[in-house]
mmCIF file of C-alpha atoms in Angstrom:
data_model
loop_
_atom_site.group_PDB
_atom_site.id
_atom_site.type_symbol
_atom_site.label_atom_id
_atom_site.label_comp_id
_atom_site.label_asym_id
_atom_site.label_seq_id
_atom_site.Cartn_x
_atom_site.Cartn_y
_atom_site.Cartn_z
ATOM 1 C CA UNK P 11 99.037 302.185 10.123
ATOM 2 C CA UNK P 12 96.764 305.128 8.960
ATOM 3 C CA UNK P 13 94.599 304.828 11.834
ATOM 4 C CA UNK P 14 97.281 303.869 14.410
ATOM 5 C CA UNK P 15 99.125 307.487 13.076
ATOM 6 C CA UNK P 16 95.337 309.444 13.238
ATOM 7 C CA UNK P 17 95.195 308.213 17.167
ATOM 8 C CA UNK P 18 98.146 309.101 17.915
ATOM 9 C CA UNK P 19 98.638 312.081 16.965
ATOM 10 C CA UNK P 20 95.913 313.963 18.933
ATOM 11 C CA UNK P 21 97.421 312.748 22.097
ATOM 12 C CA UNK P 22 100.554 314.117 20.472
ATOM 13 C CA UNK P 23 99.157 317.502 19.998
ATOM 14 C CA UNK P 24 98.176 317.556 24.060
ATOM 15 C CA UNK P 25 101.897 317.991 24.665
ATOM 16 C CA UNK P 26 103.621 319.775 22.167
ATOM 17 C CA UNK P 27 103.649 323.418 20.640
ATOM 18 C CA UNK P 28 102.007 324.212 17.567
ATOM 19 C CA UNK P 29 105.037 324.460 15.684
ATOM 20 C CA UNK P 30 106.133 320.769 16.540
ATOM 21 C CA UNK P 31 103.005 319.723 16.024
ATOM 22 C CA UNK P 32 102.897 321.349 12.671
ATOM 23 C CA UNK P 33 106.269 319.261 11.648
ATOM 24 C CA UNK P 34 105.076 315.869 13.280
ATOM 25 C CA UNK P 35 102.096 316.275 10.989
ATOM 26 C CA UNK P 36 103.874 317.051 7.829
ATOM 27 C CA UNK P 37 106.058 314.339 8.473
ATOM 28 C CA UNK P 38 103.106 311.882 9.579
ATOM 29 C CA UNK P 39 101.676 313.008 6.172
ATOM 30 C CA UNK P 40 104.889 312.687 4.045
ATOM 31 C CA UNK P 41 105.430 308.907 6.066
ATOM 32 C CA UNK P 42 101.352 308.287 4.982
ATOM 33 C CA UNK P 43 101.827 309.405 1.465
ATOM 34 C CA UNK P 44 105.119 306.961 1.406
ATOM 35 C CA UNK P 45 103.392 304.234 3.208
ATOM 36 C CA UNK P 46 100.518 304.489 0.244
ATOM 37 C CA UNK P 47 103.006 304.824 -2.610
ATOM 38 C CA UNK P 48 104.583 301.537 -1.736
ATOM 39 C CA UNK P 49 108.080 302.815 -3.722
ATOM 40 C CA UNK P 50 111.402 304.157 -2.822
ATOM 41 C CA UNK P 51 111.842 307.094 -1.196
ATOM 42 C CA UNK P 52 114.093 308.770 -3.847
ATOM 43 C CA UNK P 53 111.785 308.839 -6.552
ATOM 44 C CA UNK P 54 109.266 311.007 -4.845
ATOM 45 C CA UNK P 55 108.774 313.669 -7.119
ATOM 46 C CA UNK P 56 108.123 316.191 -3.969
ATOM 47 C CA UNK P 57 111.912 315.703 -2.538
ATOM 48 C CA UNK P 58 113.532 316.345 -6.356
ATOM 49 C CA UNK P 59 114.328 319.782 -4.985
ATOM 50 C CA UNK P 60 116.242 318.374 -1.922
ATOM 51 C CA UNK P 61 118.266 315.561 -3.742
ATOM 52 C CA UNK P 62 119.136 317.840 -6.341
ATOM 53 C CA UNK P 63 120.516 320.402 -3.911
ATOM 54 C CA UNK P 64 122.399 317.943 -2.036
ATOM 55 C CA UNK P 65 124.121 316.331 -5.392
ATOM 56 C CA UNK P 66 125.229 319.707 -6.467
ATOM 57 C CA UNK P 67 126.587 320.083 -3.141
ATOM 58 C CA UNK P 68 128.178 316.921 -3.044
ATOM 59 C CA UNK P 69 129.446 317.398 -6.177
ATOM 60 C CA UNK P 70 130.870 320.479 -5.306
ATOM 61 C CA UNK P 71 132.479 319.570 -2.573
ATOM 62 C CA UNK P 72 133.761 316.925 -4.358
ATOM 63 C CA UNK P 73 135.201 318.897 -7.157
ATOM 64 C CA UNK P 74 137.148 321.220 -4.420
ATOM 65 C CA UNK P 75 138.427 318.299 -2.601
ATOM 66 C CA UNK P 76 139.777 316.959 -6.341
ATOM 67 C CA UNK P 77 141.257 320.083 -7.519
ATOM 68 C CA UNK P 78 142.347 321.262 -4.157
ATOM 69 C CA UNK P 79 143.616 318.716 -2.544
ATOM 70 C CA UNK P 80 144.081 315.197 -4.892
ATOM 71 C CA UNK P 81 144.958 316.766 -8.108
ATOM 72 C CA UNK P 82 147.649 319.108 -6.936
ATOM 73 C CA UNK P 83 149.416 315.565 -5.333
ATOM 74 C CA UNK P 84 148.652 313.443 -8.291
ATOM 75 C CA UNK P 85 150.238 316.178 -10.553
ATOM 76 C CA UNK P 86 153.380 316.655 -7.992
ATOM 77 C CA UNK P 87 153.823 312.864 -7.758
ATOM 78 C CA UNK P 88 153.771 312.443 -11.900
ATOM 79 C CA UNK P 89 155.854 315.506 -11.933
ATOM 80 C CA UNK P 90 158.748 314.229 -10.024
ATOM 81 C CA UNK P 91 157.718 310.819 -11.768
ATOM 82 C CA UNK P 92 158.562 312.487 -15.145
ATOM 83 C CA UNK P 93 161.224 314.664 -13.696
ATOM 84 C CA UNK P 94 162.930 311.599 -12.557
ATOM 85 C CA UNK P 95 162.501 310.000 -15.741
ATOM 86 C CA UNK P 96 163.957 312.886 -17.885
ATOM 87 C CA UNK P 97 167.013 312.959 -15.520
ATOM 88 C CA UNK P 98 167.471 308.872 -15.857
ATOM 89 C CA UNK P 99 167.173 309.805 -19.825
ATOM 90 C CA UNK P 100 169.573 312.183 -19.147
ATOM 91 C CA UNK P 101 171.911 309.995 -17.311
ATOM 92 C CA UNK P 102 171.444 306.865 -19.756
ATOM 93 C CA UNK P 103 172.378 309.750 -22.589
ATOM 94 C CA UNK P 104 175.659 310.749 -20.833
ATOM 95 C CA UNK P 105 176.566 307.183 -19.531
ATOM 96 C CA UNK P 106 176.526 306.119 -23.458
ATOM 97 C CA UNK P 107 178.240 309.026 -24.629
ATOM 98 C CA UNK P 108 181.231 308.286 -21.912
ATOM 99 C CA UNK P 109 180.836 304.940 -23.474
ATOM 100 C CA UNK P 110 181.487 306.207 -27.185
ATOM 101 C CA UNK P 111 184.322 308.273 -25.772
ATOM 102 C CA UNK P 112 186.015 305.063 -23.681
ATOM 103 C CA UNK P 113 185.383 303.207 -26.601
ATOM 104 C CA UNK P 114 186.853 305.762 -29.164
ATOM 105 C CA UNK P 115 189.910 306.013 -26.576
ATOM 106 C CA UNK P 116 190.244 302.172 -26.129
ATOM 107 C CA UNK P 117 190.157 301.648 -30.376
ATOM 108 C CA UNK P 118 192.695 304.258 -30.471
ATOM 109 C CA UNK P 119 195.263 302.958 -28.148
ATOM 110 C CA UNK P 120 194.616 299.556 -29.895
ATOM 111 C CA UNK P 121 195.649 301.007 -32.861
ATOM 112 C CA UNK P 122 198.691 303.204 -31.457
ATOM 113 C CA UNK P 123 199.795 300.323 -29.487
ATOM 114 C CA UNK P 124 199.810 298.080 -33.115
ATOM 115 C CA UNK P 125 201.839 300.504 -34.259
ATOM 116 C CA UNK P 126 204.315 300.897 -31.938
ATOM 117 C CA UNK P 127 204.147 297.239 -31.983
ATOM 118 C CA UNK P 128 204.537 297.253 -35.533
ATOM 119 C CA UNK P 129 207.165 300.009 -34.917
ATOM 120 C CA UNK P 130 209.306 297.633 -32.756
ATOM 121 C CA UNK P 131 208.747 294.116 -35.083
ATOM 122 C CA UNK P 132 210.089 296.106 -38.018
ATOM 123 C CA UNK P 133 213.082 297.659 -35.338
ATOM 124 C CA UNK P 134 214.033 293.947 -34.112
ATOM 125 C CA UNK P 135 213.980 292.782 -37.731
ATOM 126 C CA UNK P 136 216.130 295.623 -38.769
ATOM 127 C CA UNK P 137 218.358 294.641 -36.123
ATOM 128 C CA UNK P 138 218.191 291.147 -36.664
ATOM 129 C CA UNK P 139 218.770 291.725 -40.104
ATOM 130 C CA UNK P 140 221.705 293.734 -39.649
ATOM 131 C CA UNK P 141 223.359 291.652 -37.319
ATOM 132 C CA UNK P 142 222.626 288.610 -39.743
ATOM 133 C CA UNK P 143 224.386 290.166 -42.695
ATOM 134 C CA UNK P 144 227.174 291.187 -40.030
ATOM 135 C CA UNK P 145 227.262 287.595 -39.020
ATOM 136 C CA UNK P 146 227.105 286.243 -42.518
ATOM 137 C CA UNK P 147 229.980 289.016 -44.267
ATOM 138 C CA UNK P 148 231.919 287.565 -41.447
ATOM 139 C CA UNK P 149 231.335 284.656 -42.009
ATOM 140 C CA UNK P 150 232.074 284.815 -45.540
ATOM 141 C CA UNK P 151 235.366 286.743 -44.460
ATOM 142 C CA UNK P 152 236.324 283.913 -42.588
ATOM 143 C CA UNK P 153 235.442 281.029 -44.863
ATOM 144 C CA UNK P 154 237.402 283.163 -47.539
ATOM 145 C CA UNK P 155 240.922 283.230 -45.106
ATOM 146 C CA UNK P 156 240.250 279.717 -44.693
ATOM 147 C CA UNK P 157 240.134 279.083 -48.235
ATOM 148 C CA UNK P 158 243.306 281.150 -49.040
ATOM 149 C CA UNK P 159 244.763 279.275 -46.482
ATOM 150 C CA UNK P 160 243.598 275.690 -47.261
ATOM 151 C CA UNK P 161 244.933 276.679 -50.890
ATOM 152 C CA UNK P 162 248.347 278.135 -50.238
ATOM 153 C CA UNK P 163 248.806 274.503 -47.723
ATOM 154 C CA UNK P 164 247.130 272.782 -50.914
ATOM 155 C CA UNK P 165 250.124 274.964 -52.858
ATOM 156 C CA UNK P 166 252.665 274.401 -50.296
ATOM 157 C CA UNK P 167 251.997 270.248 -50.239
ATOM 158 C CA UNK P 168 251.283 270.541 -53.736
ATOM 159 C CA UNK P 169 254.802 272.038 -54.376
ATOM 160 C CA UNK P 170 256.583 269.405 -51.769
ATOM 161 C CA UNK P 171 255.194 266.812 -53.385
ATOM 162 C CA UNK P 172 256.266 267.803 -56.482
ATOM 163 C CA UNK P 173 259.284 268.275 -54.842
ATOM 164 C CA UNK P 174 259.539 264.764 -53.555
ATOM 165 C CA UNK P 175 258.102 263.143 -56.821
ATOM 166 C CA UNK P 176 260.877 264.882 -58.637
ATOM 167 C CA UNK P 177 263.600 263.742 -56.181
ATOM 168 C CA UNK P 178 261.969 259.945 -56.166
ATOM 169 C CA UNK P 179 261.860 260.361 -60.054
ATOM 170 C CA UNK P 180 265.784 261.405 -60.278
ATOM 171 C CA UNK P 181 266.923 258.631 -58.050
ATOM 172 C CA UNK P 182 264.528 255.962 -59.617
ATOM 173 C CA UNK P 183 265.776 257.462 -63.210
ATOM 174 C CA UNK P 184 269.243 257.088 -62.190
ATOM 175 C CA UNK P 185 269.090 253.768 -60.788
ATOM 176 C CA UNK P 186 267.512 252.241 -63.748
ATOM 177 C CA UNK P 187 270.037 253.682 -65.467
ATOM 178 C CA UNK P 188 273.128 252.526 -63.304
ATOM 179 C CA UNK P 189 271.102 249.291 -63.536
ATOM 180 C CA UNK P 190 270.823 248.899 -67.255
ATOM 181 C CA UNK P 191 274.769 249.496 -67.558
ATOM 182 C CA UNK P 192 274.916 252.832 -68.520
ATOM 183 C CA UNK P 193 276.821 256.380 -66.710
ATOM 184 C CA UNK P 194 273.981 258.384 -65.719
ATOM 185 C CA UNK P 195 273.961 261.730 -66.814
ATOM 186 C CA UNK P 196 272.530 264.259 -64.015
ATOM 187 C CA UNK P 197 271.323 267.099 -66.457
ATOM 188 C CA UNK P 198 269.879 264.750 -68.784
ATOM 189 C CA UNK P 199 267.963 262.839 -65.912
ATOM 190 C CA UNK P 200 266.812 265.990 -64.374
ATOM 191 C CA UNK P 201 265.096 267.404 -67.993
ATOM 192 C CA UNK P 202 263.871 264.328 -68.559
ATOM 193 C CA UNK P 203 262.155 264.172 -65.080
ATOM 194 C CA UNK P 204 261.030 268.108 -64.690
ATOM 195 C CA UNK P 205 259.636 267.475 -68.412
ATOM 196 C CA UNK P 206 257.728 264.292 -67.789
ATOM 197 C CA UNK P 207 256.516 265.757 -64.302
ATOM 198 C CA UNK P 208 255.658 269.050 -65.869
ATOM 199 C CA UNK P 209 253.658 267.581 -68.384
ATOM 200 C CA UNK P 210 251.826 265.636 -65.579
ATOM 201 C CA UNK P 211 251.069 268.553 -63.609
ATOM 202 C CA UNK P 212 249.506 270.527 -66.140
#
């Protein structure tokens, strides 16, 4: 390849200016040198300079494209991320606190409605209670007339037929005494019946 490069390139030099012939030989050389080597290209030591430039550039360039351009979005995006977050905290806080205060409300109507419930229970059973004993001094009222009036027709039969025994006693007294022969006195019949019958009674 050597010698194919060294016939070349005075034909090469025929056409060209001196400057371009300058560069086709410093390259022919550099290819030569490579060619001999046998190894990469990168680990020339002669091109450090070059790849060393070119990283910092590229790594410049990099870092502006990073902190101009991707790092202001990825910040934005995790600060509406976070600011989304906070207000869904936020929310969440305030939805449980309504919570607290619906439950708070609801236990305290529970309680005020058992009381008016309670309220109204011991109401009705005032009520109830009031209409019972009205029902039941009635009640008594009535049994009581009833009574006074069973015992003054107890009285009243009693009396007839006391009445009647004593009449059935005179005329039974008498007859047995007409019968046995004898005048019947009526005074004497009558004491002897109202004693005989009184002792009875009582």
């Amino acid at each position: 390849m050597i010698s194919l490069l060294q016939q070349t390139a005075p034909a090469a030099v025929e056409n060209t200016d001196p400057v371009t012939i300058t560069e086709s030989a410093d390259a022919a050389n550099q290819a030569a040198a490579a060619a001999e080597a046998g190894g990469l290209p990168q680990l020339d030591p002669t091109i450090f300079g070059n790849l060393i430039f070119w990283l910092v550039v590229a790594l410049g360039v990099t870092y502006w494209a990073l902190s101009r351009i991707a790092l202001p979005r990825i910040g934005g995006v995790l600060a509406d991320r976070q600011g989304a977050i906070t207000g869904d905290l936020m929310a969440a806080e305030e939805f449980k606190q309504k919570a607290k205060e619906a439950e708070a409300a609801y236990d305290k109507a529970l309680a005020d409605a058992r009381a008016e419930a309670q309220k109204i229970v011991a109401a009705n059973r005032a009520e109830i209670q009031a209409e019972l004993d009205q029902a039941i001094a009635h009640a008594d009222a009535e049994i009581a007339a009833r009574a006074a009036e069973s015992e003054k027709r107890i009285a009243d039969i009693r009396a007839s037929a006391l009445d009647d025994a004593r009449s059935v006693a005179r005329d039974v007294t008498e007859e047995l005494v007409r019968v046995f022969g004898s005048g019947a006195d009526r005074n004497l019949v009558d004491q002897a019946v109202d004693r005989h019958l009184g002792g009875t009674v009582q």
